[in-house]
Amino acid sequence: MSETEPVLVMRGIGKRFPGVVALDGVDLRLFPGEVHALMGENGAGKSTLIKVLTGAYHHDQGDITLGGEQVAFAGPHQAQQAGISTVYQEINLCPNLSVAENVLIGRSPTRFGRIRWSAMRRRAEDLLARLHLSIDVGSDLGTHSIAVQQMVAIARALDVDAKVLVLDEPTSSLDASEVDQLFRVMRGLKDEGIAILFVTHFLDQVYEIADRMTVLRNGRLVGEFRTAELSQLDLVAAMIGKELAALEDIEEAPRREVAALERGTPIVSAETLGRTGAIAPFSLAIHKGEVVGLAGLLGSGRTEIARLLFGADRADQGRLRVDGAPVAFRGPQSAMRHRIAYCPENRRTDGLVEDLTVRENIILAMQAARGWARPVPRGRQDELVARYVKALDIRPADPELPVRNLSGGNQQKVLLARWLITEPKLMILDEPTRGIDVGAKAEIQRLVVELSDGGMAVLFISAELEEVLRLSHKVAVLRDRRLVAELENTDGLDTDRVMAAIASGGAA
Amino acid sequence: MTTVVRHRLFWPLAMLVSLLVGNLFFTPDFFAVEVRDGHFYGALFDILRQGAPLLLVALGMTLVIATGGIDLSVGAVVAISGALACQQISGLGDQGAVGGVLFAVALALLLCAGLGLWNGFLVGVVGIQPIIATLILMIAGRGVAQLITDGQIINVNSPPYKAIATGFLLAVPVPIIIAAALVAIVAVVTRRTAFGMLLESVGGNAGASRLAGIRSRRLIIIAYVACAVCAGVAGLMVSSTVSSADGNNAGLLIELDAILAVVIGGTSLLGGRFSIAGTVIGAILIKTLDTTVYTIGIPPEVTLLFKAVVVVILCLVQAPAFRARFTRRQPAEVARA
Amino acid sequence: MMDLDTKVAPAPVTARVRRFVPRQKYLPVTATAVLISLMYGIGVVNYTGFSDTQIVLNIFIDNAFLLVVAVGMTFVILTGGIDLSVGAVVALTTMVVALLLENGWPPAVVLPVALLMGSTIGLGMGLMIHYFDVQPFIATLAGMFLARGLCYVISTDSIPIDDPFWVRVSNAQLWFGGWFISISVLVALAVVLIAAYVLAYTTFGRDVYAVGGDPQSARLMGLRVGRTRVAVYTISGLCSGLGGVLLSFYMSSGYGLHASGMELDAIAAVVIGGTLLTGGSGYVLGTVLGVLVLGLIQTIITFQGNLSSWWTKIFIGLFLFVFIVLQRVVTRRRR
């Protein structure tokens, strides 16, 4: 396969935005019948490259050859017609249309300009059956879960006579069995001779499915590698381009000393707290200086617990105590009054106000707590912001820059800074390391350790069990919107036992 | 950042200046200021005086638009405010009584605040799309104004009421003073407190703002109430100018002019960042256009055509496609920052 | 505005969900239908002569132009846009028709010119919205100013129409049984049927829904979002042109003050008909019902006799309020 002609060649691709060079002389080759991973930290230029490939952006330099012919796409429509199909991380479908339409719109079967609805349903059913998905194709897409919607998006991409299939982080919202199912489908397509470009943050998945990979760093090409010939460590080194010391520090740090923790009255304790349809009643205590990890699959109720503790959703059962006294949160501001902070999972939609500057975003929660009539004096704002920009190494270190100009990792740090200046007693971190680069990830992990050493309680939510185990004193295990086990992080605890707890529903 | 803001206001400002200069060709003494009876007169003062109601409505509208909303009902509120004030004054034994007029004015503004509260409630609490929530009052409000005036045009003969639009204070026309004072108040309240920033935050990302602990509901309600009160003051000016209240025609289409003024001033209809200075420029620009068309001797109805041209030019000039050639210069600026 | 409860449970795909969803989708239209029956019932019970079928037909006769305009508006609102120019374009069309006929142009030329003019204005606004990224509200506001301004450039007075063809069409009554309708009603119903077919059975129609559901996604799904958006404003312009022609039949004159505020009536009819202003959900049938509601309010107030005309506005506002709150409840539950 390697000596056949590549189906797609991108050569010397350059793309600049005002003030930023996003891509600089990047090459990419895709051969028929291979799964090719596109790797890089956030801000490395992966998504820009994909958008150039799929016609969403126009490149400034370089050329693209598809099947031996030079091409230039005016838009996604043209790229799709040429045989390049894309499934994006954020599901790009229309929730108000039926499943069948979402699979087929743009190429609905028609006769004399009239849509043949029955043929359309049948074809959609067939396509979904290929993914082992059996749902009512006449129902609105919006009524289905994210995982199902993702599968529908893939079914849609499959329907096009695709030569190249681009999967942009398709697995980030799928659970393990759904990932397996997706991989089975990918292998099938590979055998059919389709070239698959696969973007993911999960290294294990790359080594499971990809034949070759292209690594980018800071908008430049690092190299093209065979998966079999590149070790995981070398890959990470290629991606971040610096010694791994930073990561290994944390990696090799001794497990958190549970014994060293003095557990007095918990800072926050939930007693059979619950919300119908979101999370079954659960009890959980978080003490001063303690890091409690929440482990569980996506959709198992991790975020729901966080939102209840922060008052973002209202509990309809049970009781919540702060420092031993019962409280009833009427909204995030009540939780903030008890010095609880929450960094939500989705930075862009739930966290940052992209219009505002870094300074304004950092000051926002503190200002909200004071009310609009009592502004934080500008001198104090500048001082606080400067301190945290420095402490968290937010780059670029210009507080008056709109926050949308920052990379994912730096945006996450801005969000952390917003809550750190409010000096919370409990910090809830929902997936703080997702979708950010390895370097920033290590920094944030180190920060969590420092904060808890300083006496702050932390509720740490992450899909990566290793990370949860490394940082937490105690791990609460969730399954199907139910808290099923609470495991002390002592020597015997490892990812296998946590996974067993998830799988068995708590009998670990 | 300041360079960008200046950049954003460049085109509206350039247009305003060129319009004013253009007027010189038709009216050589356009910029002349005359002192008569100890009062200032002149074309520029006329523009500001006649533009005061629009400026006020646009001022309130800016706050609403910053929250990502829009208030279509301001025209109806203008009508209701004037209607109630005139209806009250016409019922006075002595229409010249300052106390009675003040009471009428206060009552009218109170009702407007109530109407703003209604809009704010629908948008902030019930969660209805602003354009629709305020459409209700836009349609029903005209009916209410006619209900108050019983379908008639109420004429009043009240010197104190008349003074709102035609009086002078320290040689300066009263409407200009009122408008300037309200602009100053809004500017101070939004920029000297955190109100402006929180408003921009809510308009920029409502969900994130809530999770940052901002009580957006309150801010939104305040914005709509402020907008309705501004419209109410404008309504008093409009009806005071002619010493009468016309429920059907007072403030007709002023909502569109006001929204136009805000947009010309560089505030996005999507919410977020807002510019009060921009709105002031936008409102004065629109009024200058009206005056210019009038002085050139074109039928006033045709002004609409010129407004359309201005909107199209400004929109196109500010469109990314047109701007592309100017942004080449930007990387240098960013690098410097 | 407040999408706070985004973290809902992934809906299990069960038969219950399947059966329940379509019903919710049709709920707003159903509610409008119920309201109409209710209003009609109240009219029949309270006023003598209300039950005459001709009363309902008269509503169609008096609102045929509004119906056509509202159908065009439905396309625009389904994509999540808005068209403020419709009233002005209607007025301009009456003006141009009157002017051309006055100058002796034959009706066979005047008709296509009128329709072409409406479409061209719509096309222009659509291009502005799409290619220069101008918000629909502002672009169509410019269109509104332009069209009204042009009316007054033609004349600030009313121009009567006495062309024989126009007079004949406007006086024509199509009798069947003991009742009659006007030619305008036939035209309006034809427009409704064509629009309903286009939205349900053509790829363009489905693209309209897709663009209204999520324009970003629609673009990434390879749909020609730009073409669709430009097309809906062109259609709205065409419908306004046609509405203007029908109004010129109805009024037998062209005047710059004709159809003032008609954009509000059209938007109100579309919303009362159950179409979401955010786009992506709604039916032409709903718009027909919405126009009927507006017509029924006027009719009832006329029959009541002692209610002043401004109560019409207050009632329309009230119904808008009720329907908007209802939509709010429905969409909240659907999410």
Tab-separated table of C-alpha atoms in Angstrom, chain B residues 67 70 72 118 122 124 126-129 131-132 135-136 138-140 142-144 146-147 150-151 206 210 216 220 248 253 256-257 259-260 263 268-270 301-302 304-305 307-308 311-312 315-316 319-320 322, chain C residues 1-4 82 84 128 131-135 137-138 141-150 152-153 156 263-265 267-268 271 276-278 308-311 313-314 316-318 320-321 324-325 328 332:
chain	number	residue	atom	x	y	z
B	67	THR	CA	-27.481	42.814	26.108
B	70	ILE	CA	-33.608	44.972	20.748
B	72	LEU	CA	-39.059	47.694	18.930
B	118	TRP	CA	-42.885	44.546	31.169
B	122	LEU	CA	-40.711	39.073	29.039
B	124	GLY	CA	-35.219	38.447	31.122
B	126	VAL	CA	-39.885	34.543	30.672
B	127	GLY	CA	-37.023	34.262	28.199
B	128	ILE	CA	-38.792	35.381	25.034
B	129	GLN	CA	-36.716	36.543	22.084
B	131	ILE	CA	-37.518	41.200	18.927
B	132	ILE	CA	-40.771	39.355	19.530
B	135	LEU	CA	-43.123	43.505	19.077
B	136	ILE	CA	-46.073	42.854	21.386
B	138	MET	CA	-44.948	47.874	19.602
B	139	ILE	CA	-48.306	46.795	18.223
B	140	ALA	CA	-50.433	46.962	21.339
B	142	ARG	CA	-50.117	52.248	19.708
B	143	GLY	CA	-53.572	51.010	20.654
B	144	VAL	CA	-52.931	51.938	24.285
B	146	GLN	CA	-54.948	55.932	21.295
B	147	LEU	CA	-56.930	54.539	24.181
B	150	ASP	CA	-59.505	58.397	23.069
B	151	GLY	CA	-58.418	58.449	19.456
B	206	ALA	CA	-25.398	34.832	28.478
B	210	ARG	CA	-24.649	33.146	34.527
B	216	SER	CA	-28.238	38.821	34.121
B	220	ILE	CA	-31.550	42.990	31.392
B	248	ASN	CA	-51.225	57.352	16.194
B	253	LEU	CA	-40.652	54.708	12.975
B	256	LEU	CA	-35.884	52.119	13.337
B	257	ASP	CA	-33.969	55.390	13.277
B	259	ILE	CA	-31.556	51.173	15.934
B	260	LEU	CA	-29.910	52.616	12.865
B	263	VAL	CA	-25.613	50.335	14.475
B	268	SER	CA	-23.317	45.116	16.924
B	269	LEU	CA	-26.932	43.972	16.937
B	270	LEU	CA	-25.622	40.669	18.271
B	301	GLU	CA	-40.423	62.304	2.673
B	302	VAL	CA	-37.560	61.536	0.311
B	304	LEU	CA	-35.895	57.957	3.577
B	305	LEU	CA	-34.092	57.391	0.325
B	307	LYS	CA	-31.110	57.138	4.822
B	308	ALA	CA	-31.192	53.970	2.765
B	311	VAL	CA	-27.111	52.615	5.599
B	312	VAL	CA	-25.965	50.781	2.513
B	315	CYS	CA	-22.718	48.682	5.929
B	316	LEU	CA	-20.702	48.021	2.822
B	319	ALA	CA	-18.195	44.827	5.592
B	320	PRO	CA	-15.189	42.510	5.876
B	322	PHE	CA	-14.423	45.972	1.792
C	1	MET	CA	-31.466	33.583	25.177
C	2	MET	CA	-30.976	31.405	28.214
C	3	ASP	CA	-29.796	28.022	27.106
C	4	LEU	CA	-29.043	26.892	30.587
C	82	ILE	CA	-36.591	38.917	9.050
C	84	LEU	CA	-38.914	44.672	7.354
C	128	MET	CA	-26.219	42.495	0.981
C	131	TYR	CA	-22.051	38.789	0.767
C	132	PHE	CA	-21.498	41.765	3.010
C	133	ASP	CA	-22.612	40.095	6.189
C	134	VAL	CA	-25.112	42.837	6.996
C	135	GLN	CA	-27.661	41.792	9.601
C	137	PHE	CA	-32.738	43.561	10.299
C	138	ILE	CA	-30.513	46.385	9.035
C	141	LEU	CA	-34.529	48.308	7.064
C	142	ALA	CA	-32.454	49.939	4.334
C	143	GLY	CA	-34.719	48.255	1.786
C	144	MET	CA	-37.738	49.666	3.592
C	145	PHE	CA	-36.338	53.200	3.584
C	146	LEU	CA	-35.354	52.839	-0.045
C	147	ALA	CA	-38.767	51.623	-1.192
C	148	ARG	CA	-40.752	54.185	0.800
C	149	GLY	CA	-38.375	56.925	-0.309
C	150	LEU	CA	-38.843	55.908	-3.960
C	152	TYR	CA	-42.303	59.762	-2.596
C	153	VAL	CA	-39.890	60.400	-5.416
C	156	THR	CA	-46.267	62.339	-2.552
C	263	GLU	CA	-44.523	44.232	7.902
C	264	LEU	CA	-45.760	44.042	11.485
C	265	ASP	CA	-49.020	42.381	10.475
C	267	ILE	CA	-44.655	39.069	11.129
C	268	ALA	CA	-47.524	38.812	13.623
C	271	VAL	CA	-45.676	34.094	14.603
C	276	LEU	CA	-40.440	30.063	15.377
C	277	LEU	CA	-38.667	33.380	14.869
C	278	THR	CA	-35.374	31.653	15.507
C	308	SER	CA	-62.944	51.620	18.745
C	309	SER	CA	-60.491	50.634	16.059
C	310	TRP	CA	-57.498	50.764	18.387
C	311	TRP	CA	-58.761	47.744	20.234
C	313	LYS	CA	-54.089	46.616	17.891
C	314	ILE	CA	-54.438	45.812	21.554
C	316	ILE	CA	-53.391	41.559	18.195
C	317	GLY	CA	-50.764	42.396	20.802
C	318	LEU	CA	-52.570	40.235	23.319
C	320	LEU	CA	-49.143	37.667	20.045
C	321	PHE	CA	-48.333	37.538	23.735
C	324	ILE	CA	-45.325	33.605	22.108
C	325	VAL	CA	-45.640	32.338	25.665
C	328	ARG	CA	-41.864	29.297	24.723
C	332	ARG	CA	-38.673	24.503	26.426
